[in-house]
Coordinates of C-alpha atoms and ligand atoms in Angstrom, one line a residue:
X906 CA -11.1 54.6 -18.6
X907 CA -11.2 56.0 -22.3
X908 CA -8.7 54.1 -24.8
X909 CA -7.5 56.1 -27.2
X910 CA -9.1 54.6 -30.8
X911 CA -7.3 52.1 -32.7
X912 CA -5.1 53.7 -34.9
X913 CA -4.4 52.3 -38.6
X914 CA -0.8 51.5 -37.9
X915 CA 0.2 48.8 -36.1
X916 CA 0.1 49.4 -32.3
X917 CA 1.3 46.3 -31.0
X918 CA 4.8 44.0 -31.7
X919 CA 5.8 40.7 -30.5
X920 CA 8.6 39.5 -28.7
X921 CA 9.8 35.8 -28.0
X922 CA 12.7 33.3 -27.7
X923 CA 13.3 30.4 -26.6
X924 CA 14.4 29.1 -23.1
X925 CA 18.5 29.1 -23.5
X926 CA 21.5 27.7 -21.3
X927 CA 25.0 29.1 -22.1
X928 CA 28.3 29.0 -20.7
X929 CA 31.2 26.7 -20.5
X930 CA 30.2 23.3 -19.5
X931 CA 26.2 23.9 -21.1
X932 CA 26.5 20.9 -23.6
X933 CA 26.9 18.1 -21.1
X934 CA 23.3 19.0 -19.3
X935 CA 22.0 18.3 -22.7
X936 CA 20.8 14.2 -21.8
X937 CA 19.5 15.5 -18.4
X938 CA 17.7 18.0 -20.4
X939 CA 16.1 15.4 -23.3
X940 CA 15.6 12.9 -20.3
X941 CA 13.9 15.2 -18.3
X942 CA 11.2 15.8 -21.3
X943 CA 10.4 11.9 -21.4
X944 CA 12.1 11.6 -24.5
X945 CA 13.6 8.1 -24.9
X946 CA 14.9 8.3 -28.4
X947 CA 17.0 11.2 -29.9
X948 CA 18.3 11.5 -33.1
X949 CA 21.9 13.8 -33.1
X950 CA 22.0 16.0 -36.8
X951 CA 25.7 17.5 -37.6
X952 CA 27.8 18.1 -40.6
X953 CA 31.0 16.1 -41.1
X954 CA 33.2 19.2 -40.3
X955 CA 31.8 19.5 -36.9
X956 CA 31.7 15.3 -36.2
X957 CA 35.5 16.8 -36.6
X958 CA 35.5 18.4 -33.8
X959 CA 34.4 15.6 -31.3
X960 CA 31.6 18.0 -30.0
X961 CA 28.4 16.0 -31.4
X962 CA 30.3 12.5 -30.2
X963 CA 30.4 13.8 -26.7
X964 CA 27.0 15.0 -26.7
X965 CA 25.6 11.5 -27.7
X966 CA 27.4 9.6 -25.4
X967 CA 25.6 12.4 -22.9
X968 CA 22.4 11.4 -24.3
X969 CA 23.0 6.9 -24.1
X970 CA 24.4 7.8 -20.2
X971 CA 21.0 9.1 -19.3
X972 CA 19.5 6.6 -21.2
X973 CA 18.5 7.9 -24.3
X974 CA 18.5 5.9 -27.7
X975 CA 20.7 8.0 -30.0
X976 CA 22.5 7.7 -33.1
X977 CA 24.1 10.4 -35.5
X978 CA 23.4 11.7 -39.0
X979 CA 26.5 13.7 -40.2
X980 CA 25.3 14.1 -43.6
X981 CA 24.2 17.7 -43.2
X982 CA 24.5 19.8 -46.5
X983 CA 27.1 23.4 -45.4
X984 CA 24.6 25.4 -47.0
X985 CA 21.9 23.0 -46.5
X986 CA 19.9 22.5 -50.2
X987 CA 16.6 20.8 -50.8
X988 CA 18.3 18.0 -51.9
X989 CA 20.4 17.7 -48.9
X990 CA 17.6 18.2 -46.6
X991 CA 16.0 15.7 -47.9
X992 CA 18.6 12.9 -47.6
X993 CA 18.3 14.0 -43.8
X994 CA 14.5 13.4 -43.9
X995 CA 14.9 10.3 -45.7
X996 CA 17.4 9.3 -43.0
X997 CA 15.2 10.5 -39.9
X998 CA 12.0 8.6 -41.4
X999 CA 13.7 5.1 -40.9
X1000 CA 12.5 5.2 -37.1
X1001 CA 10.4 7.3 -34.9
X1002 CA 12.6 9.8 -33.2
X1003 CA 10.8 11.7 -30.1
X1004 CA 13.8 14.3 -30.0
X1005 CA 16.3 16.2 -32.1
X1006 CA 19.5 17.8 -31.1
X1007 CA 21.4 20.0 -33.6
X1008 CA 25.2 20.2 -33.3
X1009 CA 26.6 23.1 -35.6
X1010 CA 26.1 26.7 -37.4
X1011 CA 23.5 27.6 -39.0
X1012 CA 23.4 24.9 -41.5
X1013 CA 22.9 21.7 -39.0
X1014 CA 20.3 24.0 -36.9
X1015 CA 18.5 24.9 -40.4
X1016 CA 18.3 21.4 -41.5
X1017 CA 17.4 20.3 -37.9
X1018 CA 14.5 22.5 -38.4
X1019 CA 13.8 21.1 -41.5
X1020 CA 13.8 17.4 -40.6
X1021 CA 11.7 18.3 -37.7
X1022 CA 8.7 19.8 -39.7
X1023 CA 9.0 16.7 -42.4
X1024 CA 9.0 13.8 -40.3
X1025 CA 5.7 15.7 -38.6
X1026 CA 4.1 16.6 -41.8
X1027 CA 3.4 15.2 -45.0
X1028 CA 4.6 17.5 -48.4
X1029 CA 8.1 18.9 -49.0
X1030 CA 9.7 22.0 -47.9
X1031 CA 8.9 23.8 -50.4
X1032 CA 4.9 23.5 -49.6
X1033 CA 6.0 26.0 -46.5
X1034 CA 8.6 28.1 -48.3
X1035 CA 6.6 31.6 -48.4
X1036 CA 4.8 33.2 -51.6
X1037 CA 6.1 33.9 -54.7
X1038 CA 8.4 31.2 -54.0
X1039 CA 6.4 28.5 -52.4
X1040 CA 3.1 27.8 -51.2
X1041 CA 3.2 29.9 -47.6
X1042 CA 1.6 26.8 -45.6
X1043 CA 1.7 26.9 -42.5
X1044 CA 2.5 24.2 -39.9
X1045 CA -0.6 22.9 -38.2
X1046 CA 0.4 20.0 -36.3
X1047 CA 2.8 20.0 -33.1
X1048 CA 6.6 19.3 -33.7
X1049 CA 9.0 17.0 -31.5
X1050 CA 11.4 19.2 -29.1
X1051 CA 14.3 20.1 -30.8
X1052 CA 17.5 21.3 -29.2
X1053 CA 19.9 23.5 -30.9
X1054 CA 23.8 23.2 -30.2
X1055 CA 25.7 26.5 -32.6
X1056 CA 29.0 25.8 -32.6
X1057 CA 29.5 29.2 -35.1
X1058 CA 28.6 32.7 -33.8
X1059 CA 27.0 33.1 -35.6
X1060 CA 23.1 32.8 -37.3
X1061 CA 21.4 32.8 -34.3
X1062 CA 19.2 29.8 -35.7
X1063 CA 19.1 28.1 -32.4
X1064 CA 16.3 31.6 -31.5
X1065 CA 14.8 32.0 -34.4
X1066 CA 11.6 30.8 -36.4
X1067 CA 13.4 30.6 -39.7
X1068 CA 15.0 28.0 -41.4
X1069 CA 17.1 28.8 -45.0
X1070 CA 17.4 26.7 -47.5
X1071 CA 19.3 26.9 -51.2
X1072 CA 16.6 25.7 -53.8
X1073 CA 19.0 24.3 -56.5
X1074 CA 16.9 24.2 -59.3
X1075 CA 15.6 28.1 -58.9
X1076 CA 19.5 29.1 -58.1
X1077 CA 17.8 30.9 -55.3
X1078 CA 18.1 31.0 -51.4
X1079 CA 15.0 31.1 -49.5
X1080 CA 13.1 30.9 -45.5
X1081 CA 10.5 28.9 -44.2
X1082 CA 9.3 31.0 -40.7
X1083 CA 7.1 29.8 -38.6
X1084 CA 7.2 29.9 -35.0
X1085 CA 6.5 26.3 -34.8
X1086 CA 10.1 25.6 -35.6
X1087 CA 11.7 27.4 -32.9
X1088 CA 13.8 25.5 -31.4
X1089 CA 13.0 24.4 -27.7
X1090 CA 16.1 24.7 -26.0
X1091 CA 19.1 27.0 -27.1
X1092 CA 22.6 25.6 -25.2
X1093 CA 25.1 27.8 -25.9
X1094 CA 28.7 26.4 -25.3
X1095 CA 31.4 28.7 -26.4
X1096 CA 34.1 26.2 -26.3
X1097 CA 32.5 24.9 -28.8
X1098 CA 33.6 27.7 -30.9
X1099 CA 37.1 27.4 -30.3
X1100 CA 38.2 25.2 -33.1
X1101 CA 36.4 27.4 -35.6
X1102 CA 38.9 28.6 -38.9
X1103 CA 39.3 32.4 -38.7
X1104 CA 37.8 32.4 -42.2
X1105 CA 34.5 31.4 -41.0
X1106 CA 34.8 32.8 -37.3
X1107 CA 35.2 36.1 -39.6
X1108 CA 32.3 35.4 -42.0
X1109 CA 29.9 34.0 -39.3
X1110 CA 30.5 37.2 -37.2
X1111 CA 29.5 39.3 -40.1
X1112 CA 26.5 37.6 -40.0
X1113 CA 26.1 38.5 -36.0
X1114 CA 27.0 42.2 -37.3
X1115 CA 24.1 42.5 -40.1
X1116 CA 21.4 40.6 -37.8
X1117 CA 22.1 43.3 -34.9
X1118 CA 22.4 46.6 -37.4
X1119 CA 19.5 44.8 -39.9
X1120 CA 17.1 44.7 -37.3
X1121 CA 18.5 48.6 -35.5
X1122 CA 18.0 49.8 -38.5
X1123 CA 14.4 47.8 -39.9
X1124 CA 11.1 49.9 -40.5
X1125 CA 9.9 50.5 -36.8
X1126 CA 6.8 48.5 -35.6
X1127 CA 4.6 51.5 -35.6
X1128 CA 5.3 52.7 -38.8
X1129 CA 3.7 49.4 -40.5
X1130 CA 0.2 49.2 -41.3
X1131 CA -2.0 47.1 -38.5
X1132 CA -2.6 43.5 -39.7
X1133 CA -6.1 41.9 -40.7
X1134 CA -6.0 39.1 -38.1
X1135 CA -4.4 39.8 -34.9
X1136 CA -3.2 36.3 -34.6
X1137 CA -1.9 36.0 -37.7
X1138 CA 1.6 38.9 -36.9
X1139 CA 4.4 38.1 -39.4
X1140 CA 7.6 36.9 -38.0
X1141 CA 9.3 40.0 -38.7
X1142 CA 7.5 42.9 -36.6
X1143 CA 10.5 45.8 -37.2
X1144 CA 12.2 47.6 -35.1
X1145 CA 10.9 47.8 -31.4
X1146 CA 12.3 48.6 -27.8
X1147 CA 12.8 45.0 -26.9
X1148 CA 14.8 43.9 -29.9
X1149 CA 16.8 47.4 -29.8
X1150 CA 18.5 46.4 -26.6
X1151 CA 19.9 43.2 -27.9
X1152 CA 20.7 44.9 -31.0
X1153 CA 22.7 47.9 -29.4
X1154 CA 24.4 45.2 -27.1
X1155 CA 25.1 42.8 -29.9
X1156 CA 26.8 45.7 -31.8
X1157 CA 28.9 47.0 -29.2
X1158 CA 30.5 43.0 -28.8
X1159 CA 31.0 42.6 -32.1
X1160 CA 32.9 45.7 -32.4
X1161 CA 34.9 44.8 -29.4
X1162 CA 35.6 41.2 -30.0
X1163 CA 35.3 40.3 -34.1
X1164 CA 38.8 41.3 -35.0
X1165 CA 40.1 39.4 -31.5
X1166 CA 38.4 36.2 -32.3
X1167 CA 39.8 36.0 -35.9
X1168 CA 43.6 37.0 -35.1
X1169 CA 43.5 34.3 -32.2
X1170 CA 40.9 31.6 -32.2
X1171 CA 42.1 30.3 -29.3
X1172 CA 40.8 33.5 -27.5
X1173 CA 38.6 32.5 -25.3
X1174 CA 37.3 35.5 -23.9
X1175 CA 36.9 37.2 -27.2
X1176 CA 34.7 33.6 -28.3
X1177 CA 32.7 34.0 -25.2
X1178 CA 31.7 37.6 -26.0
X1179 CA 31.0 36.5 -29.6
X1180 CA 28.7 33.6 -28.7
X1181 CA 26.8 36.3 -26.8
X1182 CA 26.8 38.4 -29.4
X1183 CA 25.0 35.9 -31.6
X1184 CA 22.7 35.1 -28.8
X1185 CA 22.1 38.7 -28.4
X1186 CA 21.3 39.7 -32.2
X1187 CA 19.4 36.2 -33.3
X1188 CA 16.8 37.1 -30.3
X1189 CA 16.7 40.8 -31.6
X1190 CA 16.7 40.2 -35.4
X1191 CA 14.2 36.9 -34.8
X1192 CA 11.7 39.3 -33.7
X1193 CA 12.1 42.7 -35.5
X1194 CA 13.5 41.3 -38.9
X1195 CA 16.5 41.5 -41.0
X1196 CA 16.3 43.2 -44.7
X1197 CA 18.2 44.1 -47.1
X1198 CA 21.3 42.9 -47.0
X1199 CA 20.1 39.3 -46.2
X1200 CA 17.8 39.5 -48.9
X1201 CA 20.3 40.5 -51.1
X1202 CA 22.0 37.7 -49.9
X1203 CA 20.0 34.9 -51.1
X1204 CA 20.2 35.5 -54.7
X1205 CA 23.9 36.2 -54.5
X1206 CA 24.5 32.9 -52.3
X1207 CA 21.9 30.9 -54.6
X1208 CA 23.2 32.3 -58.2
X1209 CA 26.8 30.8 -57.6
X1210 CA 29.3 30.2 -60.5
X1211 CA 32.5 28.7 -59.3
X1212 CA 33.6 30.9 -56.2
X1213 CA 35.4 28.6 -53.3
X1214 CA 35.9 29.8 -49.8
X1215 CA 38.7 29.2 -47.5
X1216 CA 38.0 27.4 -44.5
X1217 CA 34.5 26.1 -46.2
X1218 CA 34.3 23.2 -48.0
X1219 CA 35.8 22.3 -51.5
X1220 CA 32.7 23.1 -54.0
X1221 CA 31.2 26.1 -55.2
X1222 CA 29.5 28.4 -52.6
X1223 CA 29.7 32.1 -51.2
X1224 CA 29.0 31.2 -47.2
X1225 CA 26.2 33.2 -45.5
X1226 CA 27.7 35.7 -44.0
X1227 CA 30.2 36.6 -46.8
X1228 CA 27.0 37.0 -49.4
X1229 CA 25.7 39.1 -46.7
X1230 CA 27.9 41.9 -45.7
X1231 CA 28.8 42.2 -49.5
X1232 CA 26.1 44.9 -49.8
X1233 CA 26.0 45.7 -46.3
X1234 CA 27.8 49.1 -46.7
X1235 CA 26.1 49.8 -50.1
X1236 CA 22.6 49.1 -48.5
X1237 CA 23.3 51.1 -45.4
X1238 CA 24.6 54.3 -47.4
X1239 CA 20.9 54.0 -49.1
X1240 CA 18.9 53.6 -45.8
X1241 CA 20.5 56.5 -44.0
X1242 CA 17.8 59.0 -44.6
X1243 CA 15.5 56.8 -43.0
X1244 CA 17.0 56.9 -39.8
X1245 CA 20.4 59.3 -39.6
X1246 CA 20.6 59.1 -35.8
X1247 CA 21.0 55.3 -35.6
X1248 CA 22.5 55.0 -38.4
X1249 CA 25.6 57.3 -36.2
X1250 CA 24.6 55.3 -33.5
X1251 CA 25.4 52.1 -34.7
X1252 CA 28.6 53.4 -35.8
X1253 CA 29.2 54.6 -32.5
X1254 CA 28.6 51.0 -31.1
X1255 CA 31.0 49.2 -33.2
X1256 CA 33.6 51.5 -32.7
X1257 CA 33.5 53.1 -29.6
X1258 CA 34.0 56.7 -31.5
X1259 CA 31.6 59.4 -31.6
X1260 CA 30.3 60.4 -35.0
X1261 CA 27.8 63.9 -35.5
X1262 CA 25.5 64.3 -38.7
X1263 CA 28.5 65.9 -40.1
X1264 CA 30.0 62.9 -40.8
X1265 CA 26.5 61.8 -42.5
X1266 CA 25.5 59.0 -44.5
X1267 CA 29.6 57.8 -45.4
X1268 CA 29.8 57.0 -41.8
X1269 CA 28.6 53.6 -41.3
X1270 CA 29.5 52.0 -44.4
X1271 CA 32.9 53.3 -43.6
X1272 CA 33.0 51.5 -40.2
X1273 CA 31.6 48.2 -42.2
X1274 CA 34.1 48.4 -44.3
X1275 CA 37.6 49.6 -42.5
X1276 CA 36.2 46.2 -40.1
X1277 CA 36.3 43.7 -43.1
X1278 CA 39.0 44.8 -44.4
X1279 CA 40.9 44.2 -40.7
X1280 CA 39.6 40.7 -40.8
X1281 CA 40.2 39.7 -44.3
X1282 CA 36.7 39.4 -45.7
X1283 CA 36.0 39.9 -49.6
X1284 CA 35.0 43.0 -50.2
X1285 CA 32.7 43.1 -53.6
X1286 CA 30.5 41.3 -55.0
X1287 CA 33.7 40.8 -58.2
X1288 CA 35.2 39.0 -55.3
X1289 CA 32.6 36.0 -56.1
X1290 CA 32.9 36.3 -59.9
X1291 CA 29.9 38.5 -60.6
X1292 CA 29.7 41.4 -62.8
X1293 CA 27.2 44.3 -64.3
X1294 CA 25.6 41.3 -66.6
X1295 CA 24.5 39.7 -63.3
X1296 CA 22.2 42.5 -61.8
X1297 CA 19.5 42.1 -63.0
X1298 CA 19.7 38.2 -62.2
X1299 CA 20.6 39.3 -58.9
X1300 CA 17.9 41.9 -58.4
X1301 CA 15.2 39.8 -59.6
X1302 CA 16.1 37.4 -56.6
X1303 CA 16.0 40.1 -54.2
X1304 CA 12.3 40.6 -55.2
X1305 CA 11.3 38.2 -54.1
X1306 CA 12.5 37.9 -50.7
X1307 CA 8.8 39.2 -49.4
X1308 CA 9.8 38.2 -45.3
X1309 CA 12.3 40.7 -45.3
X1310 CA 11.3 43.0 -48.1
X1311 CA 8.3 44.1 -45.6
X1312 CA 10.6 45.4 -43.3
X1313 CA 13.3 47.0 -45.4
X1314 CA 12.9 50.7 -43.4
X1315 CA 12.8 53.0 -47.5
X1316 CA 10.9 51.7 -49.9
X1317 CA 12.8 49.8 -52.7
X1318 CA 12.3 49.7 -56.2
X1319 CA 13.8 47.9 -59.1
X1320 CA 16.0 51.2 -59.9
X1321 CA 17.1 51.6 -56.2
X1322 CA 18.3 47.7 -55.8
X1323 CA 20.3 47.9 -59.1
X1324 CA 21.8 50.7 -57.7
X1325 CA 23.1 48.8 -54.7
X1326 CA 24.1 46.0 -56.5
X1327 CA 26.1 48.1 -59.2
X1328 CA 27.4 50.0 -56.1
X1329 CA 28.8 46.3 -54.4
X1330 CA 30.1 45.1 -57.4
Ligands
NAD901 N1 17.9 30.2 -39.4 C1 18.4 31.4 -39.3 O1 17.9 32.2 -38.6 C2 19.6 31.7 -40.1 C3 20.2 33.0 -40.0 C4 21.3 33.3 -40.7 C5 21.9 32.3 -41.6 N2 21.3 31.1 -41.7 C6 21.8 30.0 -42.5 O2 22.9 29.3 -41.8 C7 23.9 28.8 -42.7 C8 25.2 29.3 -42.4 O3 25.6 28.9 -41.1 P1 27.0 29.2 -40.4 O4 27.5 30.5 -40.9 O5 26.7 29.1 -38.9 O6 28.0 28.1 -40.9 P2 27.8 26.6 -41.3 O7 26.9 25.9 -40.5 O8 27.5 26.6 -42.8 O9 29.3 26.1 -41.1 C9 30.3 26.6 -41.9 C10 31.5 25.6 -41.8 O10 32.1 25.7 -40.6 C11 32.2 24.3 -40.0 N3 32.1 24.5 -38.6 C12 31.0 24.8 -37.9 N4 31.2 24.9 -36.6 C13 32.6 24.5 -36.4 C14 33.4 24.4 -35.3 N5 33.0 24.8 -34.1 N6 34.7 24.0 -35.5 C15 35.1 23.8 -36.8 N7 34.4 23.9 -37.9 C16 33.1 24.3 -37.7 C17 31.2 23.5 -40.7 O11 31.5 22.2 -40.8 C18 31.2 24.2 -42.1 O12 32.2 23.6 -42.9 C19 23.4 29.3 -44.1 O13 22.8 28.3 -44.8 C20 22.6 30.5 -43.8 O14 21.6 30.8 -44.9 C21 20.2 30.8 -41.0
FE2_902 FE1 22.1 35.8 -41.4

């Protein structure tokens, strides 16, 4: 048969995840599961909020009933920096561990991740941070199986390649990605999500929101130039039938089941369909990409003055998914032309209501922002104590965000970011 010839764009994108258990009950397979990889040793990484909770406790005593070696590190960084990853490393070094299991959101799973490629690998994290920021190494030698516990819905971190990290002395947020640092397992209990404050139930589902609509929205697959070395994809691929369906499916829960979750944690259905959710979006956006927003995100986390949350810990910081979804309706007005029809669409999802190009590109932001206002978010980037004097700061951050710069679906320049940023404020 003929093949048609290779075409400059890319004809191919990539698709993977990792094996995942979920449902009620999932976290107490977890020392069947690290006995049945001959692990004998298994080192337990959490923050002190979620030791709280009694989760990571229960899952060690799991582990030392199907005799396992296991102790705990609670000193995970919310946030995680390089400085608190590498009290973890230093921590994990003192023995040989065979196994890790990460108990929380995104910020134990992250640091999980991170521990994981340092005790394999000599150098320091920011050796694998991608160019300009770091070096762009990649992995070359195996890591130890690593299971990953969210007890937020959420990043999705327990699917993904990437692990973020908050480099103090650059004031700057940035990714390591690499698919060596997926995790191995996903087990998805959404009791464990219960006890979340509606503050960061709200802020973490944001998050779930701009994954699903980031990656719906990213510069399809076949619209990207085709790469040098086959075996050598980026992380990101863009948009692509696979990761739509999760997408489409992640939106339509989180418009369903956000506002439920954070007027009544005790929900459980509406915690259930969340934790889905999260599933859903971090195996779509950890194949086709997220971009703007979450690359506007990094500088706006990274560059913090004094800004608190509630329900977060007591010291400066602007959590994840609050730095995120405070462009998320600026960005979206701007990407419309690239894609009007599932731009509606996406409105459509979250809402249930049927929007026509008549109601153009005000439509989505609209939705984004009529939702955070319901669930108490902040709503501009003043909110966090920024002004006009701190765009170009913040735009010089997004820059560099190369990952998900190469799937932003328009392409961006300096004037066009300002605009957005000047737009959130
Ligand atoms: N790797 C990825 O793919 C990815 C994607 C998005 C975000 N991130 C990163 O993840 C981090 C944010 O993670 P997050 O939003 O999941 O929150 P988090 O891990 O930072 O936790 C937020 C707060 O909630 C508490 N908490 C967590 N689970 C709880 C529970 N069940 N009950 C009570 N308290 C609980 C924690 O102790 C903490 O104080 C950021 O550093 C962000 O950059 C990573
Ligand atoms: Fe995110």
């Amino acid at each position: 048969m003929m093949l048609p010839d290779t075409p400059e764009n890319e004809n191919v994108f990539t698709w993977a995840a990792p094996p995942l258990k979920f449902g009620a009950g999932a976290i107490d397979e977890i020392g069947a599961e690290v006995a049945a990889r001959g692990s004998s040793s298994c080192l337990v990484i959490t923050d002190t909020g979620v030791l709280a909770t009694g989760f990571p406790s229960r899952i060690a005593e799991n582990l030392r009933n199907a005799g396992i070696t296991t102790e705990i590190f609670d000193g995970v960084g919310v946030e995680p920096t390089d400085l608190s990853i590498e009290e973890a490393v230093t921590f994990a070094r003192q023995r040989e561990w065979d196994c890790f299991v990460a108990v929380g959101g995104g910020s134990a799973l992250d640091t999980a991740k991170a521990v994981n490629l340092l005790t394999t690998h000599p150098g320091e994290l920011l050796d694998f941070v991608a160019p300009p920021i770091g070096a762009g190494k990649a992995p070359w030698l195996p890591l130890k199986p690593l299971i990953a516990v969210p007890t937020t819905a959420g990043t999705g971190s327990e699917s993904t390649t990437i692990c973020v990290v908050d480099l103090l002395g650059l004031h700057l947020k940035a990714g390591v990605s690499h698919p060596r640092l997926r995790p191995s397992l996903a087990v998805i209990d959404p009791r464990t999500t219960l006890s979340l404050p509606s503050q960061v139930t709200a802020a973490s589902g944001m998050d779930v929101l701009s994954h699903a609509l980031e990656s719906y929205t990213s510069v399809p697959y076949d619209a990207k130039p085709a790469p040098d070395d086959p075996m050598r994809r980026p992380a990101f691929c863009g948009s692509n039938p696979i990761s739509d369906v999760w997408c489409e499916t992640a939106l339509s829960l989180v418009g369903k089941n956000l506002r439920r979750a954070v007027h009544n944690g005790r929900d459980m259905h509406a915690r259930t369909q969340m934790a889905l959710a999260s599933t859903y979006a971090g195996t779509g956006f950890g194949n086709a990409g997220t971009h703007l927003p979450h690359a506007n995100a990094y500088p706006v986390a990274g560059a913090v003055k004094s800004y608190r949350a509630e329900g977060y810990p007591e010291m400066p910081m602007v959590p994840h998914g609050q730095a995120v979804s405070a462009t998320a309706a600026a960005v979206f007005r701007w990407t419309y032309p690239a894609d009007p029809a599932r731009h509606l669409r996406a409105a459509e999802l979250l809402t249930g209501r049927t929007f026509t190009a008549t109601d153009g590109k005000e439509a989505l932001p609209h939705v984004l922002s009529e939702l955070m206002a319901d669930i108490d978010m902040p709503s501009g980037l003043r909110s966090f104590g920024y002004d006009e004097s701190d765009v170009d700061t913040l735009v010089d951050g997004t820059l560099k965000q190369t990952r998900q710069l190469a799937v932003v679906p328009r392409s961006l320049d300096r004037a066009a970011a300002e605009e957005i940023f000047r737009q959130s404020l």
